[in-house]
Short mmCIF file of C-alpha atoms and ligand atoms in Angstrom, two decimals:
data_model
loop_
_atom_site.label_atom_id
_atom_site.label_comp_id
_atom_site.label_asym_id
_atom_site.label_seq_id
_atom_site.Cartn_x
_atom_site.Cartn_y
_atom_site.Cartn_z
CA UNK A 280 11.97 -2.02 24.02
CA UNK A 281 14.79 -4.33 23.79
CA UNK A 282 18.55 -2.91 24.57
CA UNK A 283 19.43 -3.45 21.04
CA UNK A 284 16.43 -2.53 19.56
CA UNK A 285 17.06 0.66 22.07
CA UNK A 286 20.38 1.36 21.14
CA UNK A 287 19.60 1.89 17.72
CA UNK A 288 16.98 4.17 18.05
CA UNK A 289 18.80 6.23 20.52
CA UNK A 290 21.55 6.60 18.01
CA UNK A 291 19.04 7.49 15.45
CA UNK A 292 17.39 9.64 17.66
CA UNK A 293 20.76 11.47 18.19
CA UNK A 294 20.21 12.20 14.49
CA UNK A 295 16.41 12.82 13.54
CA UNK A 296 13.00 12.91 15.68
CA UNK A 297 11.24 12.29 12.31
CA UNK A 298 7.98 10.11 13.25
CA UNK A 299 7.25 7.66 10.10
CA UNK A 300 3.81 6.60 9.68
CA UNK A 301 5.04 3.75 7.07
CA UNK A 302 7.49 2.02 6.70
CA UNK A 303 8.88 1.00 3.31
CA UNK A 304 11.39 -2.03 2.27
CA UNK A 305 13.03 -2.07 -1.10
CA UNK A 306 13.80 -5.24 -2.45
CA UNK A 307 16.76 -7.22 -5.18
CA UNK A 308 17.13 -4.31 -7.68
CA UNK A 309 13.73 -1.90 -6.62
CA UNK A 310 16.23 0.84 -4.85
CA UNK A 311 15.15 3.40 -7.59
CA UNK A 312 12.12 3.85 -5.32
CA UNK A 313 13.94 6.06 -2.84
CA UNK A 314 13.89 8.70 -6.42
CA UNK A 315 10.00 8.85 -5.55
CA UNK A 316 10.61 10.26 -2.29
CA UNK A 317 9.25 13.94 -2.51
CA UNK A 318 10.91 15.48 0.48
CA UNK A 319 14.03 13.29 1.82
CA UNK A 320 14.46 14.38 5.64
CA UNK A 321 17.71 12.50 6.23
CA UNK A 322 19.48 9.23 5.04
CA UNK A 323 21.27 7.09 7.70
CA UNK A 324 23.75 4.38 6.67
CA UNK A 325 22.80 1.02 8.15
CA UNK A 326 26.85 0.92 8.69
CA UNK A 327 26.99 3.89 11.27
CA UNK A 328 23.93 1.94 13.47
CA UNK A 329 25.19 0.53 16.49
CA UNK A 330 24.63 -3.36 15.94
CA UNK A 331 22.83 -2.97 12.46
CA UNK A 332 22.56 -6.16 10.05
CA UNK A 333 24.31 -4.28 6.54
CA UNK A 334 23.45 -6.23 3.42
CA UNK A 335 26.57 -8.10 1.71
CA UNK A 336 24.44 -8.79 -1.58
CA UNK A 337 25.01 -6.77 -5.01
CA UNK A 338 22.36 -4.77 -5.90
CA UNK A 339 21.23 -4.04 -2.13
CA UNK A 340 22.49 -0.82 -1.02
CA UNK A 341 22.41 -0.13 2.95
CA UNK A 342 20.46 2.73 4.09
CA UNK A 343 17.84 4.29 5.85
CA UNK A 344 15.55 6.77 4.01
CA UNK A 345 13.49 8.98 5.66
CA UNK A 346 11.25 11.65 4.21
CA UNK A 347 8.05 12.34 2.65
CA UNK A 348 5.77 10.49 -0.14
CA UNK A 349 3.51 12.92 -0.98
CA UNK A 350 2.96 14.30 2.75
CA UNK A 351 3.61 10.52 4.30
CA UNK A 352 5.62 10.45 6.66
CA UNK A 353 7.97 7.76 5.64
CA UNK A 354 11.21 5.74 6.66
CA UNK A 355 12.31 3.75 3.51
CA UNK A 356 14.73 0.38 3.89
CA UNK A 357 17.35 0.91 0.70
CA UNK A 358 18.55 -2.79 1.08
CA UNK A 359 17.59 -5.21 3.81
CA UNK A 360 19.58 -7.86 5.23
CA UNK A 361 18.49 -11.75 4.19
CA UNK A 362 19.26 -14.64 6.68
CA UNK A 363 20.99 -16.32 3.83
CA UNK A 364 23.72 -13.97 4.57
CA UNK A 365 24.13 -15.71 7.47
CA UNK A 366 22.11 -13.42 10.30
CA UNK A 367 20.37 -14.68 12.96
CA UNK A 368 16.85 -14.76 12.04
CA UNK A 369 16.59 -12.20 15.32
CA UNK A 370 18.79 -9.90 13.64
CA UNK A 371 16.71 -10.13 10.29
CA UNK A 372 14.11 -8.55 12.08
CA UNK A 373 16.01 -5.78 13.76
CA UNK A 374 15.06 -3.44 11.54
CA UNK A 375 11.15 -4.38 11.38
CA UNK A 376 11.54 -3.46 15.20
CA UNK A 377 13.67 -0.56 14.68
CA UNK A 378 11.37 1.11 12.44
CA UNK A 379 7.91 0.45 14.68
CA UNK A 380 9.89 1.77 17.27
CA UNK A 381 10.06 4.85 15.67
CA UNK A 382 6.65 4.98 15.36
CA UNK A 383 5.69 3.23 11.81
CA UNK A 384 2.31 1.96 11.77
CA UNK A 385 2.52 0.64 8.66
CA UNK A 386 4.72 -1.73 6.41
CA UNK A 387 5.14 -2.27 2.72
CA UNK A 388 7.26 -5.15 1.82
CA UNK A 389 8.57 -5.50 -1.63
CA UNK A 390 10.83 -8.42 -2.97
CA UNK A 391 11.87 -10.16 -6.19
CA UNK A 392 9.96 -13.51 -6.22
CA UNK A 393 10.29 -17.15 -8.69
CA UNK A 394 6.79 -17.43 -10.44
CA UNK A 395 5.68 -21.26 -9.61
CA UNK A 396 2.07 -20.16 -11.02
CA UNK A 397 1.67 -20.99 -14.46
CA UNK A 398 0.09 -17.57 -14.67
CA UNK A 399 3.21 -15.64 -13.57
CA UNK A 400 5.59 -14.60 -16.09
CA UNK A 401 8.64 -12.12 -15.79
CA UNK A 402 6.98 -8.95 -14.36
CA UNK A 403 4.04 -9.93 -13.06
CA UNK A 404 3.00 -8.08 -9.83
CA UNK A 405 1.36 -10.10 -7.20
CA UNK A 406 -0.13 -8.33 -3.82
CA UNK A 407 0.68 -10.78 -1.28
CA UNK A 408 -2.11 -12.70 0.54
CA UNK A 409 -0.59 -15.25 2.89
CA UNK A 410 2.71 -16.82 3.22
CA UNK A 411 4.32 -19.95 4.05
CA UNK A 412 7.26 -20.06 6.52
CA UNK A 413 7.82 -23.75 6.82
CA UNK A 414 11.17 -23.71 5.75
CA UNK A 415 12.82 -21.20 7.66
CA UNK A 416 13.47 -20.16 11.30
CA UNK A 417 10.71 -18.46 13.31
CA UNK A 418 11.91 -14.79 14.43
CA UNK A 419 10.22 -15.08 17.56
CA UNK A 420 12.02 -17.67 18.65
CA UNK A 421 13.49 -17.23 22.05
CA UNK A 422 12.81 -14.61 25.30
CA UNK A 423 9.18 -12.93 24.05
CA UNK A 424 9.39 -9.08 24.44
CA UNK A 425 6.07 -8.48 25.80
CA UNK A 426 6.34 -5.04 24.99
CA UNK A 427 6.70 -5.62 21.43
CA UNK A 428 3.83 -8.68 21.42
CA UNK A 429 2.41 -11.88 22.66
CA UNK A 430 4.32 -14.89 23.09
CA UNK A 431 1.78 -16.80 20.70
CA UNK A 432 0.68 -14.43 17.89
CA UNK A 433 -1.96 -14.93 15.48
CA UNK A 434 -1.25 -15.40 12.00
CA UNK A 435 -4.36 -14.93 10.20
CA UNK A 436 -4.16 -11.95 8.52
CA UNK A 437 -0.52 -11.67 8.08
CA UNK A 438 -0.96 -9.24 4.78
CA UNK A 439 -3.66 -6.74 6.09
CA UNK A 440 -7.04 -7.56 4.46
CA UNK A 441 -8.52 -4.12 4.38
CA UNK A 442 -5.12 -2.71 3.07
CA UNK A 443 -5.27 -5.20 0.44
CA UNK A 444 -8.70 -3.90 -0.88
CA UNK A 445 -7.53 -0.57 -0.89
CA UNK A 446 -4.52 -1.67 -3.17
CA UNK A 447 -6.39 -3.72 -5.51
CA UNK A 448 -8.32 -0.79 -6.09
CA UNK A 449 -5.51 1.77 -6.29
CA UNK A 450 -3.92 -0.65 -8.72
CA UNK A 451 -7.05 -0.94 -10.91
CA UNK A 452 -7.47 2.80 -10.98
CA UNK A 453 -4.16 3.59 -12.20
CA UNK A 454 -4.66 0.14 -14.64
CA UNK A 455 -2.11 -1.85 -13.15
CA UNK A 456 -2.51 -5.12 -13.73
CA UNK A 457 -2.07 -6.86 -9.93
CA UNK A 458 -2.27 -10.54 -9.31
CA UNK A 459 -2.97 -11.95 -5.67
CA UNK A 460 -0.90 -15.00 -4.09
CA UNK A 461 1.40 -16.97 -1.34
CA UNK A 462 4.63 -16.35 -1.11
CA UNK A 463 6.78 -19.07 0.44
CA UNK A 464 10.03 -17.83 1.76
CA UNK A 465 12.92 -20.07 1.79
CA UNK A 466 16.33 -19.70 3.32
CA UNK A 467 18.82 -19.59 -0.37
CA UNK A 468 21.06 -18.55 -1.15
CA UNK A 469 21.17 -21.11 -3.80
CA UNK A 470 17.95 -21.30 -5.80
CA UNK A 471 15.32 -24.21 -5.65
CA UNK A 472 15.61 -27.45 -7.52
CA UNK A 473 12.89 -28.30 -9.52
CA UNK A 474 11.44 -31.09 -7.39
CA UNK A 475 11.67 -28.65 -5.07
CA UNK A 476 9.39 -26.50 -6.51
CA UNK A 477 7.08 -28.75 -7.53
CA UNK A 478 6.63 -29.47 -3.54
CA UNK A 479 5.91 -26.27 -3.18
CA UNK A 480 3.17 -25.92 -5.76
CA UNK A 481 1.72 -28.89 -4.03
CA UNK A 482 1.60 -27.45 -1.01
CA UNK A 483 -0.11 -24.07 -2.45
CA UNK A 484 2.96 -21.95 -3.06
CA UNK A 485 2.51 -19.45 -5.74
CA UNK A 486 6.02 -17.98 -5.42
CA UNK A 487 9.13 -18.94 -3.92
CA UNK A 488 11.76 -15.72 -2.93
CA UNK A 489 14.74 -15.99 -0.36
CA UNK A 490 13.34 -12.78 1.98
CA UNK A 491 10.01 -11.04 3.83
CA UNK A 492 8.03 -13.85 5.73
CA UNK A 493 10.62 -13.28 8.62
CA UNK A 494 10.04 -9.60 8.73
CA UNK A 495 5.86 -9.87 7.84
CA UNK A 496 5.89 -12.33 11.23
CA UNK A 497 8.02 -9.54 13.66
CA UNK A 498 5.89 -7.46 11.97
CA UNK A 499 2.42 -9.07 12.72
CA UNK A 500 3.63 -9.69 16.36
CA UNK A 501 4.62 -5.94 16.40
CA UNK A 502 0.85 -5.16 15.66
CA UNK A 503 2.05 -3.37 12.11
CA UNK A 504 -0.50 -3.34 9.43
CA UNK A 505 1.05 -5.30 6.55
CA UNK A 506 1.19 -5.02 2.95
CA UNK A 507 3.77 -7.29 0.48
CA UNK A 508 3.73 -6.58 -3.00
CA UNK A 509 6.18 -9.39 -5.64
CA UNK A 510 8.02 -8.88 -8.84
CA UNK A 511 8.04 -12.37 -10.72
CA UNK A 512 11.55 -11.85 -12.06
CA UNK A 513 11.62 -15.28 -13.35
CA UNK A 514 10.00 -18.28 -13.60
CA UNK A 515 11.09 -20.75 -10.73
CA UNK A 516 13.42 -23.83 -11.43
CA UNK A 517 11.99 -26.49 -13.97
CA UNK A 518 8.79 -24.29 -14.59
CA UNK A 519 10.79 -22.72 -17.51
CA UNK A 520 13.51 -24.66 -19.20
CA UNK A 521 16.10 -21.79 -18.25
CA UNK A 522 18.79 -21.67 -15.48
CA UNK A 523 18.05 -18.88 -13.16
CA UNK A 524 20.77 -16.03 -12.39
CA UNK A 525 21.12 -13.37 -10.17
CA UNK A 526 21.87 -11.04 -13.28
CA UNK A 527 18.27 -12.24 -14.43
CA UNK A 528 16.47 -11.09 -11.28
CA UNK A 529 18.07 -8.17 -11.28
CA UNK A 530 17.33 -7.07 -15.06
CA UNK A 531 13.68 -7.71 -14.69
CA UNK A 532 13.80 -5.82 -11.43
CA UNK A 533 15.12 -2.96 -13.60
CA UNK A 534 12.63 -3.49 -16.34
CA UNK A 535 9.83 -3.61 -14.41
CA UNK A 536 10.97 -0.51 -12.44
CA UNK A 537 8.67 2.36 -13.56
CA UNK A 538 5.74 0.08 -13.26
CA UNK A 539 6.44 -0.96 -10.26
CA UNK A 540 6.92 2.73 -8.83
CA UNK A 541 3.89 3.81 -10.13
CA UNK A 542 1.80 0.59 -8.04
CA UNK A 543 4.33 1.33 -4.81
CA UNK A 544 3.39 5.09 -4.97
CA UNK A 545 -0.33 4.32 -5.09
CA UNK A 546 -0.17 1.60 -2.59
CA UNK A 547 1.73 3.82 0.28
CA UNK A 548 -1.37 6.55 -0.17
CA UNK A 549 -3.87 3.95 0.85
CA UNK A 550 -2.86 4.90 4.37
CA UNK A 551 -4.66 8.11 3.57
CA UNK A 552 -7.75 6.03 3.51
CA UNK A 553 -7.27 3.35 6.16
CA UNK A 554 -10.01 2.74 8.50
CA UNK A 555 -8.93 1.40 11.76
N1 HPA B 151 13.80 -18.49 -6.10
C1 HPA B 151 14.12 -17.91 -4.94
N2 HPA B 151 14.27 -16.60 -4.79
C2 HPA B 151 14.09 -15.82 -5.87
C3 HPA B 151 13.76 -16.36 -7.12
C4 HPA B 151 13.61 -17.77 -7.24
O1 HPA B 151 13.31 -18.32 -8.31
N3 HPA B 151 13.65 -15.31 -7.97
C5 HPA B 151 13.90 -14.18 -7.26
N4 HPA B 151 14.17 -14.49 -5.98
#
């Protein structure tokens, strides 16, 4: 393990030995999640971690959450850090490493995503199926940590294919409509133009969002099994005729809040079913 990587989990160690099988990030405005938790173990503040990114953005609180979902063992991200906010993309991933370090096999990635499909409106849900990271800094830049992965890691099957099934079919039995797409993470904080996005669409970008491909790749080279699920809170620059606003993101995030419980709920008991 790292020395930073170690320090935090010694301090957190000082604190719990709860074992998460999955963990959970919360994205722009989804914090209600951490309501769903049935049996809440213990919530550490990012801020008391020794050397632990804590999010600057409104609407991103800054806490761990750790306790059960049904009887998963979980450790829940309230807030994450984005490398907009002027982290090192190293320290983006922190907590990715934190968390499999504490034994998560698992990890479900929400975030607030710009619809470029003409399909997506406001509150569509889209399950992740590959990503584009073009635009941004690779996390594993730098010394490898063998112990964590291999210098050259595979990207194939970034989002897990097997825990994708399982959520498509969750989502259709609790009739959740769930779309299936590429997110293409870009570095913000200021949103796209609209040549911009058009770019992206060319390049087979379904969604643009400012957050996750730089934890899903830690992740992957971590050996996690990886699941992202979107909220289109808006449709990106130029595809709609409206400005897009922070407030707006946020808002649909709210709207779309009991829906998008409901899917996140379902999707964390696939690991009931896993095969490995
Ligand atoms: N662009 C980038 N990030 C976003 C958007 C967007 O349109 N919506 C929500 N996050």
């Amino acid at each position: 393990m790292n020395k930073i990587v170690k320090e935090c989990v010694d301090y957190i160690r000082s604190i719990t030995d709860f074992t998460p099988r999955a963990a959970l990030i919360l994205g722009s405005g989804l914090g209600a999640f951490t309501q769903e938790i049935d049996h809440v173990v213990c919530t550490i503040p990012y801020k008391n971690i020794p050397g632990f990114p804590v999010s600057t953005v409104s609407g991103h609180n800054g806490r761990f959450i750790m306790g059960y979902i049904d009887d998963i063992p979980v450790v829940c991200m309230d807030g994450r850090v984005h490398y907009y906010e002027g982290y090192t993309p190293q320290e983006v991933v922190l907590p990715i490493r934190v968390m499999r370090a504490l034994g998560a096999e698992f990890l479900f990635i929400t975030n607030a995503a710009g619809g470029i499909h003409s399909d997506y409106v406001p509150g569509t849900l889209v399950l992740v199926r590959d990503h584009i990271s073009l635009f941004v800094p690779n996390p594993l830049q730098g010394p490898n940590d063998q112990r964590i992965g291999t210098r050259f890691p595979d990207m194939t099957d970034v989002y897990d294919p097997h825990l994708r099934s399982l959520i498509q079919r969750a989502a259709e039995y609790e009739d959740i409509p769930l779309e299936t797409g590429v997110y293409c993470q870009l570095s913000g904080p200021s949103y796209e133009s609209p040549a911009e996005i058009q770019v992206l669409k060319v390049i087979g970008a379904d969604m643009v969002g400012m957050s996750t491909v730089m934890e899903a790749i830690a992740a992957k080279h971590a050996g996690m099994k990886i699941s992202c699920i979107s909220l289109i809170t808006n449709m990106a620059a130029g595809i709609s005729a409206t400005p897009l606003s922070h407030e707006e993101v946020k808002v649909a995030g709210l709207q779309a809040e009991p829906v998008f419980k409901r899917l996140l709920r379902a999707a964390i008991q696939t690991v009931k079913e896993y095969k490995w």
